[in-house]
Coordinates of C-alpha atoms in Angstrom, one line a residue:
M11 CA 34.4 24.4 -8.5
A12 CA 32.2 27.3 -8.8
S13 CA 33.2 30.3 -10.9
P14 CA 35.1 32.9 -8.9
N15 CA 33.1 35.7 -10.5
I16 CA 29.7 34.3 -9.4
P17 CA 28.2 35.9 -6.3
P18 CA 28.2 33.8 -3.0
G19 CA 25.0 31.9 -2.6
S20 CA 24.2 31.7 -6.3
Q21 CA 22.7 28.6 -7.6
L22 CA 25.8 27.6 -9.5
S23 CA 27.8 27.8 -6.3
A24 CA 25.3 25.5 -4.6
L25 CA 25.5 23.1 -7.5
A26 CA 29.3 23.0 -7.5
G27 CA 29.6 22.7 -3.7
S28 CA 27.3 19.7 -3.6
Y29 CA 29.6 17.1 -5.0
P30 CA 30.1 14.0 -2.8
N31 CA 33.3 14.4 -0.8
R32 CA 34.8 11.0 -1.6
P33 CA 37.9 9.9 -3.6
Y34 CA 37.6 9.8 -7.3
S35 CA 34.1 11.4 -7.3
F36 CA 35.3 13.3 -10.3
L37 CA 35.4 10.1 -12.4
H38 CA 32.3 8.2 -11.3
D39 CA 28.9 8.7 -12.7
Q40 CA 27.2 10.7 -10.0
R41 CA 23.8 10.9 -11.7
E42 CA 21.2 9.0 -9.7
P43 CA 18.9 6.4 -11.3
H44 CA 15.4 7.5 -11.8
R45 CA 12.1 6.1 -12.9
R46 CA 10.2 7.3 -15.9
A47 CA 8.3 10.5 -15.1
S48 CA 4.7 10.9 -16.0
T49 CA 3.6 13.5 -18.5
A50 CA 2.5 15.9 -15.8
E51 CA 5.8 15.4 -13.9
M52 CA 7.9 16.0 -17.0
Q53 CA 6.1 19.3 -17.6
D54 CA 7.2 20.8 -14.3
G55 CA 10.5 18.9 -14.1
A56 CA 9.4 16.6 -11.3
G57 CA 10.0 12.8 -11.0
E58 CA 10.7 11.0 -7.8
L59 CA 14.1 9.4 -7.5
L60 CA 14.4 5.8 -6.4
E61 CA 17.2 6.8 -4.0
P62 CA 17.9 10.0 -2.2
A63 CA 19.9 12.3 -4.5
A64 CA 23.5 13.0 -3.5
R65 CA 23.3 16.1 -5.7
P66 CA 20.8 18.9 -6.2
T67 CA 18.1 18.5 -8.7
H68 CA 17.9 20.5 -11.9
T69 CA 16.5 23.5 -10.1
A70 CA 20.1 24.2 -8.9
V71 CA 21.2 24.9 -12.5
P72 CA 22.1 28.6 -13.1
T73 CA 18.9 30.5 -13.9
Y74 CA 20.3 32.3 -17.0
G75 CA 23.5 30.5 -17.8
A76 CA 27.0 31.6 -16.8
L77 CA 27.2 34.0 -19.8
Y78 CA 24.8 36.3 -18.0
Q79 CA 25.5 35.5 -14.3
D80 CA 28.1 38.2 -13.8
E81 CA 26.4 40.9 -15.8
S82 CA 23.1 41.6 -14.1
S83 CA 24.5 44.5 -12.2
K84 CA 26.3 46.0 -15.2
R85 CA 23.3 46.8 -17.4
P86 CA 22.5 50.5 -18.0
P87 CA 19.7 52.0 -15.9
A88 CA 17.5 52.5 -19.0
S89 CA 17.8 48.9 -20.1
P90 CA 15.2 46.4 -19.2
D91 CA 16.0 43.1 -17.6
V92 CA 18.5 42.0 -20.2
A93 CA 19.1 38.7 -18.4
E94 CA 15.6 37.6 -19.1
N95 CA 13.3 38.5 -22.0
A96 CA 14.9 41.8 -22.9
S97 CA 13.5 44.2 -25.4
C98 CA 15.8 45.1 -28.4
N99 CA 16.2 48.9 -27.8
W100 CA 19.4 50.9 -28.1
P101 CA 20.6 50.7 -24.4
S102 CA 20.2 47.0 -24.5
H103 CA 22.1 46.7 -27.8
H104 CA 24.9 48.9 -26.3
W105 CA 25.1 46.7 -23.3
E106 CA 25.1 43.6 -25.4
V107 CA 28.0 44.8 -27.6
G108 CA 30.0 45.5 -24.5
S109 CA 29.3 42.1 -23.0
L110 CA 30.2 40.3 -26.3
T111 CA 33.4 42.3 -26.5
R112 CA 34.4 41.4 -23.0
L113 CA 33.6 37.7 -23.4
A114 CA 35.1 37.4 -26.9
T115 CA 38.5 39.0 -26.0
P116 CA 40.0 35.9 -24.2
V117 CA 38.7 33.7 -27.0
V118 CA 40.5 35.8 -29.6
L119 CA 43.7 35.7 -27.6
A120 CA 43.4 31.9 -27.3
Y121 CA 43.0 31.6 -31.1
L122 CA 46.1 33.7 -31.6
L123 CA 48.1 31.7 -29.0
Q124 CA 47.0 28.4 -30.5
R125 CA 47.9 29.6 -34.0
S126 CA 51.4 30.5 -32.7
I127 CA 52.1 26.8 -32.0
D128 CA 52.0 26.0 -35.7
I129 CA 53.9 29.2 -36.6
T130 CA 56.7 28.3 -34.2
S131 CA 57.2 24.9 -35.9
V132 CA 57.4 26.5 -39.4
F133 CA 59.7 29.2 -38.2
S134 CA 62.0 26.6 -36.5
L135 CA 62.2 24.3 -39.5
G136 CA 62.6 27.3 -41.9
H137 CA 66.0 27.8 -40.5
L138 CA 67.0 24.3 -41.3
G139 CA 66.7 24.8 -45.1
A140 CA 64.3 25.4 -48.0
S141 CA 63.5 21.7 -48.3
E142 CA 62.5 21.4 -44.7
L143 CA 60.4 24.5 -44.9
A144 CA 58.6 23.3 -48.0
A145 CA 58.1 19.8 -46.5
S146 CA 56.6 21.2 -43.3
A147 CA 54.3 23.6 -45.3
L148 CA 53.1 20.7 -47.4
G149 CA 52.7 18.5 -44.3
T150 CA 50.7 21.1 -42.5
M151 CA 48.4 21.6 -45.4
Y152 CA 47.9 17.8 -45.7
N153 CA 47.1 17.5 -42.0
S154 CA 44.6 20.4 -42.3
V155 CA 42.8 19.1 -45.3
T156 CA 42.6 15.5 -44.2
G157 CA 42.4 15.9 -40.4
W158 CA 41.9 19.1 -38.6
S159 CA 39.2 20.6 -40.9
V160 CA 37.1 17.3 -40.8
A161 CA 37.3 16.7 -37.1
L162 CA 36.8 20.4 -36.0
G163 CA 33.8 20.6 -38.3
M164 CA 32.3 17.6 -36.5
A165 CA 33.1 19.3 -33.1
T166 CA 30.9 22.3 -34.0
A167 CA 27.9 20.1 -32.9
L168 CA 29.1 20.5 -29.3
D169 CA 28.8 24.3 -29.7
T170 CA 25.1 23.9 -30.4
L171 CA 24.2 21.1 -28.1
G172 CA 26.4 22.1 -25.2
S173 CA 25.2 25.7 -24.9
Q174 CA 21.6 24.7 -25.2
A175 CA 21.8 21.8 -22.8
F176 CA 23.5 23.9 -20.2
T177 CA 20.3 25.9 -19.7
A178 CA 17.6 23.7 -21.1
S179 CA 18.2 20.2 -19.8
R180 CA 16.5 18.9 -16.7
D181 CA 19.8 16.9 -16.1
P182 CA 22.5 19.2 -14.6
Y183 CA 25.1 16.9 -16.0
A184 CA 23.8 16.7 -19.5
L185 CA 26.6 18.9 -20.8
G186 CA 29.1 16.5 -19.4
V187 CA 27.4 13.7 -21.3
Y188 CA 27.5 15.7 -24.5
L189 CA 31.3 16.3 -23.9
Q190 CA 31.9 12.5 -23.6
R191 CA 29.8 11.8 -26.7
A192 CA 31.8 14.4 -28.7
M193 CA 35.1 12.9 -27.5
L194 CA 34.0 9.4 -28.4
I195 CA 32.8 10.4 -31.9
L196 CA 36.0 12.3 -32.6
L197 CA 38.1 9.3 -31.3
V198 CA 36.3 7.1 -33.8
M199 CA 37.0 9.6 -36.6
S200 CA 40.6 9.8 -35.6
V201 CA 41.1 6.2 -36.8
P202 CA 40.6 6.8 -40.6
I203 CA 42.4 10.1 -40.2
A204 CA 45.4 8.3 -38.7
V205 CA 45.4 5.8 -41.6
I206 CA 45.4 8.6 -44.1
W207 CA 48.3 10.3 -42.3
W208 CA 50.3 7.1 -42.0
F209 CA 50.2 6.5 -45.8
A210 CA 50.7 10.1 -46.7
E211 CA 53.7 9.5 -48.9
G212 CA 51.9 7.2 -51.3
I213 CA 48.9 9.6 -51.5
L214 CA 51.2 12.6 -52.2
L215 CA 53.0 10.7 -54.9
A216 CA 49.7 9.8 -56.5
L217 CA 48.8 13.5 -56.5
G218 CA 52.0 14.2 -58.5
Q219 CA 54.2 15.7 -55.8
N220 CA 58.0 15.6 -56.0
P221 CA 59.3 12.2 -54.6
E222 CA 61.9 13.8 -52.2
L223 CA 59.4 16.4 -51.0
S224 CA 56.7 13.7 -50.5
A225 CA 59.1 11.5 -48.4
L226 CA 60.1 14.4 -46.2
S227 CA 56.5 15.6 -45.8
S228 CA 55.3 12.2 -44.9
L229 CA 57.9 12.1 -42.2
F230 CA 56.5 15.3 -40.8
I231 CA 53.0 14.0 -41.0
R232 CA 53.7 10.7 -39.3
W233 CA 55.4 12.4 -36.4
S234 CA 52.4 14.6 -36.1
L235 CA 50.2 11.6 -35.4
P236 CA 50.7 11.8 -31.6
S237 CA 49.2 15.2 -31.6
L238 CA 45.9 14.1 -33.2
I239 CA 44.0 12.8 -30.2
P240 CA 45.1 15.5 -27.6
Y241 CA 44.3 18.3 -30.1
L242 CA 40.8 17.0 -30.7
M243 CA 40.2 16.3 -27.0
F244 CA 41.4 19.8 -26.0
E245 CA 39.0 21.3 -28.6
C246 CA 36.1 19.4 -26.9
M247 CA 37.2 20.6 -23.5
K248 CA 37.3 24.2 -24.6
R249 CA 33.8 23.9 -26.0
Y250 CA 32.6 22.3 -22.8
L251 CA 33.9 25.3 -20.8
Q252 CA 32.7 27.9 -23.3
A253 CA 29.2 26.4 -23.1
Q254 CA 29.2 27.4 -19.4
G255 CA 30.4 30.9 -20.2
I256 CA 34.0 30.1 -19.1
M257 CA 35.8 31.8 -22.0
H258 CA 39.1 32.5 -20.4
A259 CA 40.2 29.0 -19.5
G260 CA 41.7 28.2 -22.9
T261 CA 43.6 31.5 -22.8
Y262 CA 45.2 30.8 -19.5
I263 CA 46.2 27.4 -20.6
L264 CA 47.7 28.5 -23.8
M265 CA 49.6 31.4 -22.1
I266 CA 51.4 28.7 -20.2
T267 CA 52.0 26.2 -23.1
S268 CA 52.8 28.5 -26.0
P269 CA 56.1 29.6 -24.4
I270 CA 56.8 26.0 -23.5
N271 CA 56.2 25.1 -27.2
V272 CA 58.9 27.6 -28.3
L273 CA 61.4 26.2 -25.8
A274 CA 60.5 22.6 -26.8
N275 CA 61.1 23.5 -30.5
Y276 CA 64.5 24.9 -29.7
L277 CA 65.5 21.9 -27.5
L278 CA 64.3 19.2 -29.9
V279 CA 65.3 20.8 -33.2
W280 CA 68.5 22.8 -32.4
W281 CA 69.9 22.1 -28.9
P282 CA 73.0 19.9 -29.4
P283 CA 72.5 17.4 -26.6
I284 CA 69.2 16.4 -28.2
S285 CA 69.0 18.1 -31.7
L286 CA 66.5 15.8 -33.4
G287 CA 66.4 18.1 -36.4
F288 CA 63.4 18.0 -38.7
I289 CA 61.3 15.6 -36.6
G290 CA 61.9 17.6 -33.5
A291 CA 59.2 20.2 -34.5
P292 CA 56.2 17.9 -34.8
I293 CA 57.3 16.1 -31.6
A294 CA 57.4 19.4 -29.8
T295 CA 53.9 20.3 -31.2
S296 CA 52.6 16.9 -30.0
F297 CA 54.0 17.4 -26.5
T298 CA 52.4 20.9 -26.4
H299 CA 49.0 19.5 -27.4
W300 CA 49.2 16.8 -24.7
L301 CA 50.1 19.5 -22.2
N302 CA 47.1 21.5 -23.3
L303 CA 44.8 18.6 -22.7
L304 CA 46.3 17.8 -19.3
L305 CA 45.9 21.4 -18.1
S306 CA 42.4 21.6 -19.3
V307 CA 41.4 18.5 -17.4
L308 CA 43.1 19.9 -14.3
Y309 CA 41.4 23.2 -14.8
V310 CA 38.0 21.6 -14.8
R311 CA 38.8 19.4 -11.8
Y312 CA 40.4 22.0 -9.5
V313 CA 39.5 25.5 -10.8
Q314 CA 36.2 25.9 -12.6
G315 CA 33.8 24.0 -14.8
G316 CA 33.3 20.8 -12.9
A317 CA 29.7 21.5 -11.9
C318 CA 28.4 20.0 -15.2
W319 CA 30.5 16.8 -14.9
G320 CA 28.7 13.9 -13.4
G321 CA 31.3 11.3 -14.2
F322 CA 31.6 8.9 -17.1
S323 CA 28.2 7.7 -18.3
R324 CA 27.0 5.0 -20.7
D325 CA 24.6 7.6 -22.0
A326 CA 27.5 8.9 -24.1
L327 CA 27.4 5.7 -26.1
R328 CA 23.7 6.4 -27.1
N329 CA 21.8 8.8 -29.4
W330 CA 24.7 9.6 -31.7
G331 CA 22.4 10.5 -34.5
Q332 CA 21.5 13.9 -33.2
F333 CA 25.2 14.8 -32.8
L334 CA 26.2 13.4 -36.2
R335 CA 23.4 15.4 -38.0
L336 CA 24.7 18.7 -36.6
G337 CA 28.3 17.6 -36.9
L338 CA 28.1 16.6 -40.5
A339 CA 26.6 20.0 -41.4
G340 CA 29.3 21.7 -39.5
M341 CA 31.9 19.6 -41.2
A342 CA 30.5 20.6 -44.6
L343 CA 30.7 24.2 -43.6
I344 CA 34.2 24.1 -42.2
C345 CA 35.7 21.8 -44.9
S346 CA 34.2 23.6 -47.9
E347 CA 35.8 26.9 -46.9
W348 CA 39.0 25.5 -45.6
W349 CA 39.6 23.4 -48.7
A350 CA 38.7 26.3 -51.0
F351 CA 41.5 28.4 -49.6
E352 CA 44.0 25.5 -50.0
V353 CA 42.9 25.3 -53.7
V354 CA 43.6 29.0 -54.1
A355 CA 47.0 28.5 -52.5
L356 CA 47.8 25.7 -55.0
A357 CA 46.6 27.9 -57.9
A358 CA 48.9 30.7 -56.7
G359 CA 51.8 28.3 -57.0
Y360 CA 51.3 28.1 -60.8
L361 CA 51.8 31.9 -61.0
G362 CA 55.5 31.8 -59.9
T363 CA 57.6 32.4 -56.9
I364 CA 56.8 36.1 -56.3
P365 CA 53.0 35.7 -56.5
L366 CA 53.2 32.6 -54.2
A367 CA 55.2 34.5 -51.6
A368 CA 52.8 37.4 -51.8
Q369 CA 49.9 35.0 -51.4
S370 CA 51.5 33.6 -48.3
V371 CA 51.8 37.1 -46.8
V372 CA 48.2 38.2 -47.6
L373 CA 46.7 34.9 -46.5
T374 CA 48.6 34.9 -43.2
S375 CA 47.4 38.5 -42.6
A376 CA 43.8 37.5 -43.3
T377 CA 44.2 34.5 -41.0
I378 CA 45.4 36.8 -38.2
T379 CA 42.6 39.3 -38.6
Y380 CA 40.0 36.5 -38.8
M381 CA 40.8 35.6 -35.2
I382 CA 38.6 38.5 -34.0
P383 CA 35.4 37.4 -35.8
A384 CA 36.2 33.8 -34.8
G385 CA 36.2 34.8 -31.1
I386 CA 32.9 36.8 -31.6
S387 CA 31.4 33.8 -33.4
I388 CA 32.2 31.4 -30.4
T389 CA 30.8 33.9 -27.9
A390 CA 27.6 34.6 -29.9
C391 CA 27.0 30.9 -30.4
N392 CA 27.1 30.2 -26.7
R393 CA 25.1 33.3 -25.7
I394 CA 22.3 32.5 -28.2
G395 CA 22.3 28.8 -27.2
N396 CA 22.1 29.6 -23.5
A397 CA 19.2 32.1 -24.1
L398 CA 17.3 29.6 -26.3
G399 CA 17.8 27.0 -23.6
R400 CA 16.1 29.3 -21.0
K401 CA 13.3 30.0 -23.5
H402 CA 14.3 33.7 -23.8
A403 CA 13.5 34.4 -27.4
N404 CA 14.1 38.2 -27.2
R405 CA 17.4 37.6 -25.3
A406 CA 18.6 35.4 -28.2
K407 CA 17.5 38.0 -30.7
L408 CA 19.3 40.7 -28.7
A409 CA 22.5 38.7 -28.7
T410 CA 22.2 38.2 -32.4
H411 CA 21.8 42.0 -33.0
G412 CA 24.7 42.7 -30.7
A413 CA 26.9 40.2 -32.6
L414 CA 26.0 41.8 -36.0
L415 CA 26.7 45.3 -34.7
L416 CA 30.1 44.1 -33.4
A417 CA 30.8 42.5 -36.7
L418 CA 30.2 45.9 -38.4
A419 CA 32.6 47.6 -36.0
V420 CA 35.3 44.9 -36.5
S421 CA 35.0 44.8 -40.3
T422 CA 35.4 48.6 -40.4
F423 CA 38.4 48.5 -38.1
N424 CA 40.1 45.6 -40.1
T425 CA 39.4 47.3 -43.4
S426 CA 40.8 50.7 -42.3
L427 CA 43.9 49.1 -40.7
I428 CA 44.8 47.2 -43.9
L429 CA 44.2 50.3 -46.1
V430 CA 46.3 52.5 -43.9
F431 CA 49.3 50.2 -43.7
K432 CA 49.1 48.5 -47.1
D433 CA 52.3 49.9 -48.5
D434 CA 54.5 48.9 -45.6
W435 CA 52.7 45.8 -44.4
G436 CA 54.7 43.4 -46.6
Y437 CA 58.0 44.4 -45.0
L438 CA 56.9 42.6 -41.8
F439 CA 57.1 39.3 -43.7
N440 CA 59.5 39.8 -46.6
S441 CA 62.2 42.2 -47.7
D442 CA 62.0 41.5 -51.4
P443 CA 60.7 44.7 -53.1
E444 CA 58.8 42.8 -55.7
V445 CA 56.9 40.8 -53.1
V446 CA 56.2 43.9 -51.1
A447 CA 54.9 45.7 -54.1
L448 CA 52.6 42.8 -55.1
V449 CA 51.3 42.6 -51.5
S450 CA 50.5 46.3 -51.6
K451 CA 48.5 45.8 -54.7
I452 CA 46.5 42.8 -53.3
L453 CA 45.8 44.3 -49.8
P454 CA 43.0 46.7 -51.0
I455 CA 41.2 43.6 -52.3
A456 CA 41.9 41.9 -49.0
A457 CA 40.5 44.9 -47.2
L458 CA 37.2 44.6 -49.0
F459 CA 37.5 40.8 -48.3
Q460 CA 37.3 41.7 -44.6
I461 CA 33.7 42.8 -44.7
G462 CA 32.5 39.4 -46.0
D463 CA 34.9 37.5 -43.9
V464 CA 33.8 39.1 -40.6
F465 CA 30.1 38.9 -41.3
G466 CA 30.4 35.4 -42.6
G467 CA 32.3 34.2 -39.6
V468 CA 30.0 35.9 -37.0
G469 CA 26.9 34.7 -39.0
G470 CA 28.2 31.2 -38.9
G471 CA 28.4 31.4 -35.1
I472 CA 24.9 32.7 -34.8
L473 CA 23.6 29.8 -37.0
R474 CA 25.5 27.3 -34.9
G475 CA 23.8 28.8 -31.8
T476 CA 20.4 28.0 -33.3
G477 CA 21.5 24.5 -34.6
Q478 CA 21.3 25.6 -38.3
Q479 CA 24.8 24.8 -39.5
H480 CA 23.3 23.3 -42.6
L481 CA 22.3 26.8 -43.9
G482 CA 25.9 28.0 -43.6
A483 CA 27.1 24.8 -45.3
Y484 CA 24.8 25.2 -48.3
L485 CA 25.9 28.9 -48.7
T486 CA 29.6 28.1 -48.3
M487 CA 29.6 25.3 -50.8
F488 CA 27.6 27.3 -53.4
G489 CA 29.7 30.5 -52.8
Y490 CA 33.1 28.8 -53.1
Y491 CA 32.6 26.0 -55.6
T492 CA 29.9 27.3 -57.9
V493 CA 31.1 30.9 -58.0
S494 CA 34.4 31.7 -56.3
L495 CA 36.8 29.2 -57.7
P496 CA 35.5 29.2 -61.3
V497 CA 35.4 33.1 -61.3
G498 CA 38.8 33.3 -59.6
I499 CA 40.5 30.8 -62.0
Y500 CA 38.9 32.5 -65.0
L501 CA 40.1 36.0 -63.9
T502 CA 43.6 34.7 -63.1
F503 CA 44.4 32.4 -66.0
V504 CA 42.1 33.6 -68.8
L505 CA 42.0 37.3 -68.3
D506 CA 45.6 37.3 -66.9
M507 CA 44.8 39.2 -63.8
G508 CA 47.3 37.2 -61.8
L509 CA 47.0 36.9 -58.0
A510 CA 44.4 39.7 -57.9
G511 CA 42.0 37.4 -59.8
L512 CA 42.1 34.7 -57.2
W513 CA 41.4 37.3 -54.4
W514 CA 38.5 38.8 -56.3
G515 CA 37.0 35.3 -56.5
L516 CA 37.4 34.9 -52.8
C517 CA 35.7 38.3 -52.2
V518 CA 32.7 37.2 -54.3
A519 CA 32.3 34.0 -52.3
L520 CA 32.5 35.7 -48.9
F521 CA 30.0 38.3 -49.9
I522 CA 27.6 35.6 -51.1
V523 CA 28.1 33.7 -47.8
A524 CA 27.8 36.7 -45.6
A525 CA 24.8 38.2 -47.4
G526 CA 23.0 34.8 -47.3
E527 CA 23.7 34.2 -43.7
V528 CA 22.6 37.7 -42.6
W529 CA 19.4 37.4 -44.7
A530 CA 18.6 34.0 -43.1
I531 CA 19.4 35.3 -39.6
L532 CA 17.2 38.4 -39.9
R533 CA 14.3 36.2 -41.0
L534 CA 14.6 33.9 -38.0
D535 CA 11.4 33.3 -35.9
W536 CA 13.0 33.3 -32.5
D537 CA 9.9 31.8 -30.8
E538 CA 10.2 28.9 -33.2
Q539 CA 13.9 28.6 -32.4
V540 CA 13.0 28.3 -28.7
V541 CA 10.6 25.5 -29.5
R542 CA 13.2 23.7 -31.6
C543 CA 15.8 24.0 -28.9
Q544 CA 13.5 22.6 -26.3
E545 CA 12.5 19.7 -28.5
R546 CA 16.2 19.0 -29.2
I547 CA 17.2 18.9 -25.6
Q548 CA 14.0 17.2 -24.3
H549 CA 14.5 14.5 -26.8
E550 CA 17.9 13.8 -25.2
D551 CA 16.4 14.0 -21.7
A552 CA 13.6 11.5 -22.7
Y553 CA 16.2 9.2 -24.2
E554 CA 18.2 9.2 -21.0
E555 CA 15.1 8.5 -18.9
E556 CA 14.2 5.5 -21.1
T557 CA 17.6 4.0 -20.7
C558 CA 17.9 4.8 -17.0
V559 CA 14.6 3.4 -15.9
V560 CA 14.9 0.7 -13.3

């Protein structure tokens, strides 16, 4: 259905209302066969169909993308036509920052709610005993390193291709094809991930883990297997909706399922009639992820976002190379950073119980504060991708500047918040005075860490919007593995700086990544990025025309 916040008579409303009124039309490929267009026809989007179209042509696609549809009446009087090729003056920047804030807010909330699903499991199992808590922590780390980081890195390709195809492609259902392609690729990737999870006990033993802990952790990992596919498919659905500017759908869904997850954990872990104990938590998590996927499909079908779905298409089986190139770069970016933090967590374990507990508190705090730049990153990526798809170079540049200004504001806020509450913050997580004192000592470093973390996260989103994930990947691998980890380990174990040494190493890495990304972003030729975007999407359109010719 059309978005409720789009004015009546808009082109997106026309597109959404044009679906054939027949049973199961949501599933069938509604795209009409077409002949190969001539060069002249392809230039103006023409090309006669062999059969009368049961849907509108590409001219019915929203003119500026849904990210700008509801904002045309909200720009300041002094601002130029921001929805088109806006100039980068102060009123435009002010308007852009406000728009980004409004759009990013539901994404941030969705991240926090999704994070609560894992936290609920840890909290529930922590009350069973220390062994269960340790096993769940090790199992969660294993799943993250071998599964979530790899698959979610690949899914970043949909951020780029989806947002650009939504406004650039001549096929109004191109975004739906990209969604199917992403799902198929992630399904293929889930096979080796499932094998690694199934044989987790042997792998953990080979890595020198305690046999009892390895056995219990592998039980947690195996019972997490049912959550693998729905989690990955839900991530694809979120990106499909976000590419259309529908940022709030994931939040609505998670507002429903997060409380259900808490209830499911209680029933499956603790409630006497069921009381499955340790395995109840991963089962509850799997149930929640399946519910997330189901509700996202129902949302697209009955509420909003179905305008870009043309049914299942064989085109999703073709042209995987383009997706894989972007996805592998995104995978390198996500995995290199994610794995580096896990290495730091392992290194903290060698320092003793108190430093390990303090590391957990500080890292959890940094994870929570990172939800804000993560939301801005997603919004900026889709805004920039939509603008490039519409050939609006200045609009993409303005979105970039707005995202960087918002990053400055958020990093200042996060840093100030941590410094103000550093002495009492630890009590929210632990009552041990030694742990709280060490947390208070590390938090000023974590406050400085926020600057690089925020700019690095937002910069990564900007680069994804332009399809340049590889730049972020190079910077991340260099920053963490050439500088951060060696410096952090040297400061910690050679100079005996303790946990502070590890966090100084992380700060160095994040400042390298952030500075490199901002430098690369400020040097971008936005006219060239428009050309690259058009070539990327036109290549897909041409590929589909070759395979659909009758």
